[in-house]
CSV table of C-alpha atoms and ligand atoms in Angstrom, one decimal:
chain,number,residue,atom,x,y,z
A,1,UNK,CA,40.8,41.6,101.3
A,2,UNK,CA,37.6,40.7,103.2
A,3,UNK,CA,34.1,41.9,102.8
A,4,UNK,CA,32.3,43.1,105.9
A,5,UNK,CA,28.6,42.2,105.7
A,6,UNK,CA,26.8,42.1,109.0
A,7,UNK,CA,23.7,39.9,108.9
A,8,UNK,CA,24.9,38.4,105.5
A,9,UNK,CA,22.6,40.7,103.6
A,10,UNK,CA,24.5,40.3,100.4
A,11,UNK,CA,26.8,37.3,100.9
A,12,UNK,CA,26.0,33.8,99.6
A,13,UNK,CA,27.4,31.2,102.0
A,14,UNK,CA,26.9,28.2,99.7
A,15,UNK,CA,25.6,26.9,96.4
A,16,UNK,CA,22.3,25.1,96.6
A,17,UNK,CA,19.8,23.3,94.4
A,18,UNK,CA,17.1,22.9,97.0
A,19,UNK,CA,15.0,26.0,97.5
A,20,UNK,CA,14.6,29.2,95.5
A,21,UNK,CA,13.0,32.4,96.8
A,22,UNK,CA,12.3,35.5,94.7
A,23,UNK,CA,11.6,38.0,97.4
A,24,UNK,CA,10.3,40.8,95.1
A,25,UNK,CA,7.9,38.5,93.3
A,26,UNK,CA,6.8,36.6,96.5
A,27,UNK,CA,7.9,33.3,95.0
A,28,UNK,CA,9.0,30.2,96.8
A,29,UNK,CA,10.0,27.0,95.0
A,30,UNK,CA,11.1,23.6,96.4
A,31,UNK,CA,13.3,21.9,93.8
A,32,UNK,CA,11.6,24.1,91.2
A,33,UNK,CA,8.0,23.4,92.2
A,34,UNK,CA,5.9,26.3,93.4
A,35,UNK,CA,4.9,26.1,97.1
A,36,UNK,CA,1.3,26.8,96.2
A,37,UNK,CA,1.1,23.6,94.1
A,38,UNK,CA,2.9,21.4,96.6
A,39,UNK,CA,0.7,22.7,99.5
A,40,UNK,CA,-2.5,22.2,97.6
A,41,UNK,CA,-1.9,18.9,95.8
A,42,UNK,CA,0.8,17.0,97.8
A,43,UNK,CA,1.4,15.9,101.3
A,44,UNK,CA,4.2,16.5,103.7
A,45,UNK,CA,6.0,13.2,103.2
A,46,UNK,CA,6.0,13.8,99.5
A,47,UNK,CA,7.6,17.2,100.1
A,48,UNK,CA,10.2,15.5,102.4
A,49,UNK,CA,11.0,13.0,99.5
A,50,UNK,CA,11.3,15.9,97.1
A,51,UNK,CA,13.6,18.0,99.3
A,52,UNK,CA,15.8,15.0,100.1
A,53,UNK,CA,16.1,13.3,96.7
A,54,UNK,CA,15.4,16.3,94.3
A,55,UNK,CA,12.4,14.7,92.4
A,56,UNK,CA,8.8,14.0,93.2
A,57,UNK,CA,8.3,10.3,94.0
A,58,UNK,CA,6.4,7.9,91.7
A,59,UNK,CA,3.7,5.7,93.3
A,60,UNK,CA,6.1,2.9,94.3
A,61,UNK,CA,8.8,5.3,95.7
A,62,UNK,CA,6.1,7.2,97.6
A,63,UNK,CA,4.7,4.1,99.2
A,64,UNK,CA,8.2,2.8,100.1
A,65,UNK,CA,9.3,6.1,101.5
A,66,UNK,CA,6.1,6.6,103.6
A,67,UNK,CA,6.5,3.0,104.9
A,68,UNK,CA,10.2,3.5,105.8
A,69,UNK,CA,9.5,6.7,107.7
A,70,UNK,CA,6.6,5.3,109.5
A,71,UNK,CA,8.6,2.3,110.6
A,72,UNK,CA,11.2,4.6,112.3
A,73,UNK,CA,8.8,6.6,114.5
A,74,UNK,CA,9.6,4.9,117.8
A,75,UNK,CA,12.3,6.4,120.0
A,76,UNK,CA,14.6,4.4,122.3
A,77,UNK,CA,12.7,3.7,125.5
A,78,UNK,CA,15.5,5.3,127.5
A,79,UNK,CA,14.4,8.6,126.0
A,80,UNK,CA,11.4,8.7,128.3
A,81,UNK,CA,13.7,8.6,131.3
A,82,UNK,CA,15.8,11.3,129.8
A,83,UNK,CA,12.7,13.5,129.5
A,84,UNK,CA,11.7,12.9,133.1
A,85,UNK,CA,14.9,14.7,134.2
A,86,UNK,CA,13.3,18.0,133.1
A,87,UNK,CA,11.1,20.3,135.2
A,88,UNK,CA,7.5,20.0,134.1
A,89,UNK,CA,7.4,23.7,133.3
A,90,UNK,CA,10.5,23.5,131.0
A,91,UNK,CA,9.9,25.2,127.7
A,92,UNK,CA,9.4,22.4,125.1
A,93,UNK,CA,12.0,24.0,122.9
A,94,UNK,CA,14.5,23.5,125.7
A,95,UNK,CA,13.5,19.9,125.8
A,96,UNK,CA,13.8,19.6,122.0
A,97,UNK,CA,17.3,21.1,121.9
A,98,UNK,CA,18.4,18.6,124.5
A,99,UNK,CA,16.7,15.5,123.4
A,100,UNK,CA,17.5,15.9,119.7
A,101,UNK,CA,21.1,16.5,120.6
A,102,UNK,CA,21.0,13.4,122.8
A,103,UNK,CA,19.8,11.2,120.0
A,104,UNK,CA,23.4,11.0,118.8
A,105,UNK,CA,24.0,9.1,122.0
A,106,UNK,CA,21.3,6.5,121.0
A,107,UNK,CA,21.9,5.9,117.3
A,108,UNK,CA,25.6,5.2,117.0
A,109,UNK,CA,25.1,2.9,114.1
A,110,UNK,CA,24.3,5.8,111.7
A,111,UNK,CA,26.8,8.5,112.7
A,112,UNK,CA,29.5,8.0,110.0
A,113,UNK,CA,28.9,11.1,108.0
A,114,UNK,CA,31.2,9.9,105.2
A,115,UNK,CA,28.9,6.9,104.6
A,116,UNK,CA,26.0,7.7,102.3
A,117,UNK,CA,23.9,4.9,103.8
A,118,UNK,CA,24.5,6.2,107.3
A,119,UNK,CA,23.5,9.7,106.2
A,120,UNK,CA,20.3,8.4,104.7
A,121,UNK,CA,19.4,6.3,107.8
A,122,UNK,CA,20.1,9.3,110.1
A,123,UNK,CA,17.9,11.5,107.8
A,124,UNK,CA,15.0,9.1,107.9
A,125,UNK,CA,15.4,8.7,111.7
A,126,UNK,CA,15.3,12.4,112.3
A,127,UNK,CA,12.2,13.0,110.1
A,128,UNK,CA,10.4,10.0,111.6
A,129,UNK,CA,11.3,10.6,115.3
A,130,UNK,CA,10.8,14.3,115.5
A,131,UNK,CA,7.0,14.1,115.9
A,132,UNK,CA,7.5,11.5,118.6
A,133,UNK,CA,9.9,13.7,120.5
A,134,UNK,CA,7.8,16.8,120.0
A,135,UNK,CA,4.6,15.1,121.3
A,136,UNK,CA,6.6,13.7,124.2
A,137,UNK,CA,7.8,17.2,125.1
A,138,UNK,CA,4.2,18.3,125.0
A,139,UNK,CA,2.7,15.4,127.0
A,140,UNK,CA,5.4,15.8,129.6
A,141,UNK,CA,4.6,19.5,130.1
A,142,UNK,CA,0.9,18.7,130.8
A,143,UNK,CA,1.6,15.7,133.0
A,144,UNK,CA,0.0,13.1,130.7
A,145,UNK,CA,1.4,9.7,129.7
A,146,UNK,CA,3.4,9.5,126.5
A,147,UNK,CA,1.5,8.0,123.6
A,148,UNK,CA,3.4,5.6,121.4
A,149,UNK,CA,3.3,6.1,117.6
A,150,UNK,CA,0.7,4.2,115.5
A,151,UNK,CA,2.3,3.4,112.2
A,152,UNK,CA,-0.8,2.6,110.2
A,153,UNK,CA,-1.8,6.3,110.5
A,154,UNK,CA,-0.3,9.0,108.2
A,155,UNK,CA,2.6,11.1,109.4
A,156,UNK,CA,0.5,14.1,110.5
A,157,UNK,CA,-2.5,12.0,111.8
A,158,UNK,CA,-0.1,10.0,114.0
A,159,UNK,CA,1.4,13.2,115.4
A,160,UNK,CA,-2.1,14.7,116.2
A,161,UNK,CA,-2.9,11.4,117.9
A,162,UNK,CA,0.3,11.3,119.9
A,163,UNK,CA,-0.4,14.9,121.1
A,164,UNK,CA,-4.1,14.8,121.8
A,165,UNK,CA,-5.2,11.2,122.6
A,166,UNK,CA,-5.3,9.8,126.1
A,167,UNK,CA,-5.1,6.1,127.1
A,168,UNK,CA,-8.7,6.1,128.5
A,169,UNK,CA,-10.5,7.3,125.3
A,170,UNK,CA,-10.5,6.5,121.6
A,171,UNK,CA,-9.2,9.4,119.5
A,172,UNK,CA,-10.4,10.0,116.0
A,173,UNK,CA,-8.2,12.3,113.9
A,174,UNK,CA,-10.3,15.0,112.1
A,175,UNK,CA,-9.3,14.9,108.4
A,176,UNK,CA,-9.7,18.7,108.1
A,177,UNK,CA,-7.3,19.3,111.0
A,178,UNK,CA,-4.9,16.7,109.6
A,179,UNK,CA,-4.8,18.3,106.2
A,180,UNK,CA,-4.4,21.8,107.8
A,181,UNK,CA,-1.5,20.7,109.9
A,182,UNK,CA,0.1,18.8,107.0
A,183,UNK,CA,-0.1,21.9,105.0
A,184,UNK,CA,1.5,23.9,107.8
A,185,UNK,CA,4.4,21.4,107.7
A,186,UNK,CA,4.8,21.7,103.9
A,187,UNK,CA,4.9,25.5,104.2
A,188,UNK,CA,7.6,25.3,106.8
A,189,UNK,CA,9.7,22.5,105.3
A,190,UNK,CA,12.5,24.6,103.9
A,191,UNK,CA,13.4,28.2,103.3
A,192,UNK,CA,17.0,28.2,101.9
A,193,UNK,CA,19.8,29.8,104.0
A,194,UNK,CA,17.8,31.3,106.9
A,195,UNK,CA,19.5,31.6,110.3
A,196,UNK,CA,18.7,28.1,111.6
A,197,UNK,CA,19.6,26.4,108.3
A,198,UNK,CA,22.9,28.3,108.1
A,199,UNK,CA,23.5,27.2,111.7
A,200,UNK,CA,23.0,23.6,110.8
A,201,UNK,CA,25.3,24.0,107.8
A,202,UNK,CA,28.0,25.7,109.9
A,203,UNK,CA,27.8,23.1,112.6
A,204,UNK,CA,27.9,20.3,110.0
A,205,UNK,CA,30.9,21.9,108.2
A,206,UNK,CA,33.1,20.8,111.1
A,207,UNK,CA,32.0,17.2,110.6
A,208,UNK,CA,29.6,17.2,113.6
A,209,UNK,CA,27.0,14.4,113.5
A,210,UNK,CA,23.5,15.3,112.1
A,211,UNK,CA,21.7,15.0,115.4
A,212,UNK,CA,24.1,17.6,116.9
A,213,UNK,CA,23.7,19.8,113.9
A,214,UNK,CA,19.8,19.7,114.0
A,215,UNK,CA,20.0,20.4,117.7
A,216,UNK,CA,22.0,23.5,116.9
A,217,UNK,CA,19.4,24.5,114.3
A,218,UNK,CA,16.6,24.1,116.9
A,219,UNK,CA,18.5,26.4,119.3
A,220,UNK,CA,18.8,29.0,116.6
A,221,UNK,CA,15.1,28.7,115.5
A,222,UNK,CA,14.0,29.4,119.0
A,223,UNK,CA,14.7,33.2,118.8
A,224,UNK,CA,11.7,35.6,118.4
A,225,UNK,CA,13.2,37.1,115.2
A,226,UNK,CA,13.1,33.6,113.6
A,227,UNK,CA,10.9,30.6,114.5
A,228,UNK,CA,9.9,32.1,117.9
A,229,UNK,CA,8.0,34.8,115.9
A,230,UNK,CA,4.8,32.6,115.8
A,231,UNK,CA,4.7,32.5,119.6
A,232,UNK,CA,5.5,36.2,119.8
A,233,UNK,CA,2.9,37.1,117.2
A,234,UNK,CA,0.1,35.4,119.1
A,235,UNK,CA,1.3,37.0,122.4
A,236,UNK,CA,1.1,40.4,120.6
A,237,UNK,CA,-2.4,39.8,119.3
A,238,UNK,CA,-3.5,38.8,122.8
A,239,UNK,CA,-1.9,42.0,124.2
A,240,UNK,CA,-3.6,44.2,121.6
A,241,UNK,CA,-6.9,42.4,122.5
A,242,UNK,CA,-9.4,44.5,120.5
A,243,UNK,CA,-9.3,46.2,117.1
A,244,UNK,CA,-9.7,49.7,118.7
A,245,UNK,CA,-6.3,49.3,120.3
A,246,UNK,CA,-4.5,48.6,117.0
A,247,UNK,CA,-3.6,52.3,116.1
A,248,UNK,CA,-1.7,52.6,119.4
A,249,UNK,CA,0.4,49.6,118.5
A,250,UNK,CA,0.9,50.7,114.9
A,251,UNK,CA,2.2,54.0,116.3
A,252,UNK,CA,4.6,52.1,118.6
A,253,UNK,CA,5.9,50.0,115.7
A,254,UNK,CA,6.8,53.1,113.8
A,255,UNK,CA,8.4,54.9,116.7
A,256,UNK,CA,12.2,54.6,116.3
A,257,UNK,CA,12.7,55.1,120.1
A,258,UNK,CA,10.3,52.2,120.9
A,259,UNK,CA,11.8,48.6,120.5
A,260,UNK,CA,8.3,47.3,119.8
A,261,UNK,CA,7.9,45.6,116.4
A,262,UNK,CA,4.8,44.1,114.8
A,263,UNK,CA,5.5,40.5,115.2
A,264,UNK,CA,4.6,38.4,112.1
A,265,UNK,CA,5.4,41.3,109.8
A,266,UNK,CA,8.5,41.9,107.6
A,267,UNK,CA,11.0,39.5,106.2
A,268,UNK,CA,14.7,39.7,105.2
A,269,UNK,CA,14.0,38.3,101.8
A,270,UNK,CA,10.3,38.8,100.9
A,271,UNK,CA,9.6,42.4,99.9
A,272,UNK,CA,6.2,41.3,98.8
A,273,UNK,CA,3.4,39.2,100.3
A,274,UNK,CA,5.0,36.0,101.8
A,275,UNK,CA,3.5,33.3,99.6
A,276,UNK,CA,3.3,31.0,102.6
A,277,UNK,CA,1.3,33.6,104.5
A,278,UNK,CA,-1.3,33.6,101.7
A,279,UNK,CA,-1.8,29.9,101.9
A,280,UNK,CA,-1.7,30.0,105.7
A,281,UNK,CA,-4.4,32.7,105.8
A,282,UNK,CA,-6.7,30.3,103.8
A,283,UNK,CA,-5.9,27.4,106.1
A,284,UNK,CA,-6.6,29.6,109.2
A,285,UNK,CA,-10.1,30.3,107.9
A,286,UNK,CA,-10.8,26.6,107.2
A,287,UNK,CA,-9.7,25.6,110.7
A,288,UNK,CA,-11.6,28.4,112.5
A,289,UNK,CA,-14.7,27.6,110.5
A,290,UNK,CA,-14.5,23.9,111.3
A,291,UNK,CA,-14.0,24.6,115.0
A,292,UNK,CA,-16.6,27.3,115.2
A,293,UNK,CA,-14.0,30.0,116.1
A,294,UNK,CA,-15.0,32.3,113.3
A,295,UNK,CA,-15.7,35.1,115.7
A,296,UNK,CA,-12.5,34.6,117.6
A,297,UNK,CA,-11.5,38.1,118.7
A,298,UNK,CA,-7.8,37.3,117.9
A,299,UNK,CA,-8.8,36.6,114.3
A,300,UNK,CA,-10.7,39.9,114.2
A,301,UNK,CA,-7.6,41.7,115.6
A,302,UNK,CA,-5.4,39.9,113.1
A,303,UNK,CA,-7.5,40.8,110.1
A,304,UNK,CA,-7.9,44.4,111.1
A,305,UNK,CA,-4.1,44.7,111.8
A,306,UNK,CA,-3.4,43.2,108.4
A,307,UNK,CA,-5.8,45.6,106.7
A,308,UNK,CA,-4.3,48.7,108.4
A,309,UNK,CA,-0.7,47.6,108.0
A,310,UNK,CA,-1.2,46.9,104.2
A,311,UNK,CA,-2.6,50.5,103.8
A,312,UNK,CA,-0.2,52.4,106.0
A,313,UNK,CA,2.6,54.4,104.4
A,314,UNK,CA,5.3,53.2,106.8
A,315,UNK,CA,4.6,49.5,106.1
A,316,UNK,CA,4.1,50.1,102.3
A,317,UNK,CA,7.4,52.1,102.0
A,318,UNK,CA,9.4,49.5,103.9
A,319,UNK,CA,7.6,46.6,102.1
A,320,UNK,CA,6.5,45.0,105.4
A,321,UNK,CA,3.9,42.3,104.7
A,322,UNK,CA,2.5,39.7,107.0
A,323,UNK,CA,4.7,36.7,107.1
A,324,UNK,CA,3.8,33.0,107.7
A,325,UNK,CA,4.1,33.4,111.5
A,326,UNK,CA,1.3,36.0,111.5
A,327,UNK,CA,-1.3,33.3,110.8
A,328,UNK,CA,0.2,30.1,111.9
A,329,UNK,CA,-0.1,31.0,115.6
A,330,UNK,CA,-3.9,31.6,115.4
A,331,UNK,CA,-4.4,28.3,113.6
A,332,UNK,CA,-2.3,26.2,115.9
A,333,UNK,CA,-4.0,27.8,119.0
A,334,UNK,CA,-7.4,26.9,117.5
A,335,UNK,CA,-6.2,23.3,117.0
A,336,UNK,CA,-5.4,23.1,120.7
A,337,UNK,CA,-1.7,23.6,120.8
A,338,UNK,CA,-0.4,25.8,123.6
A,339,UNK,CA,1.8,28.8,122.4
A,340,UNK,CA,4.9,27.1,123.8
A,341,UNK,CA,4.5,24.3,121.2
A,342,UNK,CA,4.3,26.6,118.2
A,343,UNK,CA,8.1,26.8,117.5
A,344,UNK,CA,8.4,23.1,118.2
A,345,UNK,CA,6.0,22.4,115.3
A,346,UNK,CA,8.1,24.7,113.2
A,347,UNK,CA,11.2,22.7,114.1
A,348,UNK,CA,9.4,19.4,113.4
A,349,UNK,CA,8.6,20.6,109.9
A,350,UNK,CA,11.9,22.3,109.2
A,351,UNK,CA,13.9,19.2,110.1
A,352,UNK,CA,13.6,17.9,106.6
A,353,UNK,CA,15.0,21.2,105.2
A,354,UNK,CA,17.9,21.2,107.7
A,355,UNK,CA,18.7,17.6,106.8
A,356,UNK,CA,18.4,18.1,103.1
A,357,UNK,CA,20.7,21.1,103.3
A,358,UNK,CA,23.2,19.3,105.6
A,359,UNK,CA,23.3,16.3,103.1
A,360,UNK,CA,23.8,18.6,100.2
A,361,UNK,CA,26.7,20.3,102.0
A,362,UNK,CA,28.4,17.1,102.9
A,363,UNK,CA,28.0,15.8,99.3
A,364,UNK,CA,29.4,19.0,97.8
A,365,UNK,CA,33.1,18.5,96.8
A,366,UNK,CA,33.9,22.2,97.4
A,367,UNK,CA,32.7,22.0,101.0
A,368,UNK,CA,35.0,23.5,103.6
A,369,UNK,CA,34.7,24.2,107.3
A,370,UNK,CA,32.7,27.5,107.7
A,371,UNK,CA,34.9,30.1,109.2
A,372,UNK,CA,33.8,33.7,108.9
A,373,UNK,CA,36.4,36.5,109.3
A,374,UNK,CA,35.9,39.6,111.4
A,375,UNK,CA,36.6,43.3,111.4
A,376,UNK,CA,38.7,43.7,114.5
A,377,UNK,CA,38.0,47.0,116.4
A,378,UNK,CA,39.5,46.2,119.8
A,379,UNK,CA,42.6,47.4,121.5
A,380,UNK,CA,45.9,47.4,119.6
A,381,UNK,CA,48.8,45.2,120.8
A,382,UNK,CA,49.9,46.2,124.3
A,383,UNK,CA,52.1,45.0,127.2
A,384,UNK,CA,50.9,43.0,130.1
A,385,UNK,CA,50.8,44.9,133.4
A,386,UNK,CA,51.4,43.1,136.7
A,387,UNK,CA,48.4,43.2,139.0
A,388,UNK,CA,50.2,45.3,141.7
A,389,UNK,CA,51.1,48.0,139.0
A,390,UNK,CA,47.6,48.5,137.7
A,391,UNK,CA,45.8,51.7,138.4
B,7,CMC,N1,7.6,46.2,112.7
B,7,CMC,C1,7.9,47.5,112.5
B,7,CMC,N2,9.0,47.8,111.8
B,7,CMC,C2,9.7,46.9,111.2
B,7,CMC,C3,9.4,45.5,111.3
B,7,CMC,C4,8.3,45.2,112.1
B,7,CMC,N3,7.9,43.9,112.2
B,7,CMC,N4,10.2,44.8,110.6
B,7,CMC,C5,11.1,45.6,110.1
B,7,CMC,N5,10.8,46.9,110.4
B,7,CMC,C6,11.5,48.1,110.0
B,7,CMC,C7,12.8,48.3,110.7
B,7,CMC,O1,12.6,49.1,111.8
B,7,CMC,C8,13.7,49.0,109.6
B,7,CMC,O2,13.3,50.3,109.6
B,7,CMC,P1,14.5,51.4,109.2
B,7,CMC,O3,14.9,51.1,107.8
B,7,CMC,O4,13.8,52.7,109.3
B,7,CMC,O5,15.6,51.2,110.2
B,7,CMC,C9,13.2,48.4,108.3
B,7,CMC,O6,11.8,47.9,108.6
B,7,CMC,C10,14.0,47.2,107.9
B,7,CMC,O7,14.1,46.2,109.0
B,7,CMC,P2,15.4,45.4,109.3
B,7,CMC,O8,15.3,45.0,110.8
B,7,CMC,O9,16.6,46.1,108.8
B,7,CMC,O10,15.1,44.1,108.4
B,7,CMC,P3,15.8,42.7,108.6
B,7,CMC,O11,15.7,42.1,107.3
B,7,CMC,O12,17.1,42.8,109.3
B,7,CMC,O13,14.7,41.9,109.6
B,7,CMC,C11,12.9,40.6,110.4
B,7,CMC,C12,13.8,41.0,109.2
B,7,CMC,C13,12.0,39.4,110.0
B,7,CMC,C14,13.9,40.1,111.6
B,7,CMC,C15,12.1,41.8,110.9
B,7,CMC,O14,11.2,42.2,109.9
B,7,CMC,C16,11.4,41.5,112.2
B,7,CMC,O15,11.9,41.7,113.3
B,7,CMC,N6,10.0,41.1,112.1
B,7,CMC,C17,9.3,40.7,113.3
B,7,CMC,C18,9.7,39.3,113.7
B,7,CMC,C19,9.1,38.2,112.7
B,7,CMC,O16,7.9,38.3,112.3
B,7,CMC,N7,9.9,37.3,112.3
B,7,CMC,C20,9.6,36.2,111.5
B,7,CMC,C21,10.2,36.1,110.2
B,7,CMC,S1,9.5,35.0,109.0
B,7,CMC,C22,9.7,33.4,109.7
B,7,CMC,C23,11.1,33.0,109.9
B,7,CMC,O17,12.0,33.3,109.1
B,7,CMC,O18,11.4,32.4,111.0
């Protein structure tokens, strides 16, 4: 007997102690801690520690962990040659899929997945090097030299510097932007068994190395129904352009014969306001205020769209609320990131979640290779017909 459950709407694929979501309540907990408290009081590396080890670090552990991560930020120099094989107009997500997968060819000394020390070294390497790879993908696309990491900066400040500094000028990291981006990273760090995390687990269930598994996760994240939604949401706001045009797009979203969907709205699990979207909305306002983009027409369109959708019968009945991607795109754009980098930033932040879930799976004694069954609806058994005898 098999169950047939397309899209896994009611099938649990694993047991996990990492992240809890109550979609009806709009609740998200990492290791039991509400996302609102972690995002307001903690920093991203603290969240990484929590997801990986299950507890918040004390002062000594925090210092040691931050130090270890920041001492693994450099990538093998050969990586820069690897990057230069790409066209300059390559999508940075294509670059990330390839370069993260290729990291398994550079770090052989930590690939034994049965060795707990190797697993931890790979995990730290991945968290530490992802910002370096992401900034290299960005710098390459705009024809600027790669910027080496600076380890006395914090994790997020270092990333901002690697993206936005140039060798001929000093770059000072704005603490408000640093805090905002750090919060974006916290909000994206894990989200239990979403499509990309399930992909990482499935790839890892065969014993594939963690770099290959995370590369698979990045490939899955790229799609517009998942991590690509932040890019798609911003493209949609730009297409709508002015608040007067919103009713036309709302009508299209409701039309069953029109494939158009309001990007940044709806979620498989949340049937209430996405708690990450609430925090993100606040961060968006802080960043736009700081950068003097308060009157950004995109924000006006976003706020009006949100207002209309929250009062429209169709959206209320189907419990379609704005999700995190609705706001993150506007914020990242204001910070200076091009839309093609949005999903890369999501991948950077989600890496710790993928890795924590991969480690949990490998360390689970009941772990088996993932092997879904199918409902076969093809031709019944039949005899081969020689080519000359075919009609
Ligand atoms: N605009 C208009 N109608 C929608 C939307 C939307 N964004 N989302 C869902 N619906 C309708 C859908 O047509 C369906 O109607 P009906 O019951 O009449 O057929 C109903 O709501 C349920 O939708 P579903 O497609 O069965 O729901 P799902 O759980 O399979 O899909 C989703 C979830 C997130 C893929 C979907 O809501 C969507 O495509 N949203 C836009 C893309 C997006 O913002 N994705 C980011 C998700 S959050 C970040 C992440 O996880 O990466």
